[in-house]
């Protein structure tokens, strides 16, 4: 544990909804870890909400809820705005930035309409403004576009940037679900906006396209510069035709550099249902997951993938911004890479957990399966599948066993014991399985 003399940083949380509740939870439950990372405690000073006693996904100390957002902002070192919508979020963020108070926001609609005004204000007063959570939930995409690719030239960004619509299209594709049932399920799971027409109509993805393009191309774009078509017109027949031709239908937010016929260099921003070849990485993005596929002149093709919606994933991005800002306040710059000596020691590989495919050549006689299975059982390793193939790996029978996840040490002991069984002619191969 790091001891610190720095005073606590007061964090004002504006909004106690799906994401706000999770941010409050993390600030409370992970307070000790956050204090160590930042070098000062992050103190949740209050949560501005419309209705203090409304039920929440996670309940903070009731005394923290207030309707007086302005007083909360005025006393803060960092303001986290998760109210959504334009007002009062815009006025409150302006109030903070004008006073030089750092702001973290996930408000894509506000940034896509009034981003320039807020970026200007922040650079005028020197206040920090971060908004990783505004695009693609937990996926770190804005910082890579702004920082990691700063020495390259991004030519195109294609994003599955709305979890609700990806969830709906995926359910229609893989399960033949109706549009309405899939939307209801997405709403129940907390992916959809309060008014889901912003999701299915494409406006949510369009706001994200404007923000992505702003960071990718270094020019400020607004929502009204994005052409938008949602997924409400997609039918089972469209899906069938796409599948038959080898494509998946995805709602893509696309921002690309284009040269017009008259030679003018510019950018085109568009959101529409798009056929993506099944072998393209974007086609394998299922459920409410998001992915952003970036093409850059020198880097080539990159893909950023992860949960794009939901309380805890989006709160993760909010907290990343909050910690980075707090570190700057405390240390006057980003934290140095720390190398804890004893906190998390490297363990022996035998401690790892993995699944395994074990291929055995065995005698083809009664009782062999029972004896082989007993070896797994004796070591507490559970079998997921077992298949016998005749003569595949030499004379006798071939057994192909896939285990559930188990400790490597136990798997090694299983393999050694199998090799010693008289009915096992040969352990043909042992391969670890991950990602299952
Ligand atoms: N409604 C949005 C989505 C939430 O479905 O992706 C994250 O912006």
XYZ file of C-alpha atoms in Angstrom, residues 14 37 49 53 84 98 184-186 201 226 228 243 250 271 282 303 318 322 330 335 364 373 399 426:
25
model
C -23.890 13.831 -12.119
C -3.195 4.098 -8.285
C -30.037 13.073 -9.472
C -35.027 8.164 -3.381
C -27.114 12.113 -20.813
C -15.003 27.533 -16.868
C -37.276 -6.022 -25.676
C -34.478 -8.328 -24.533
C -31.815 -5.658 -25.225
C -32.969 4.650 -35.869
C -23.560 12.109 -40.635
C -28.140 8.051 -41.049
C -26.778 -15.151 -45.538
C -24.332 -5.116 -39.422
C -24.415 5.029 -40.630
C -16.611 -7.410 -37.996
C -9.593 -3.979 -34.635
C -15.368 6.335 -17.113
C -11.108 9.521 -13.972
C -1.781 14.600 -8.112
C 1.742 7.992 -13.549
C -9.941 -51.860 -28.236
C -12.220 -42.090 -17.311
C -9.807 -41.691 -27.881
C 0.370 -44.175 -26.792
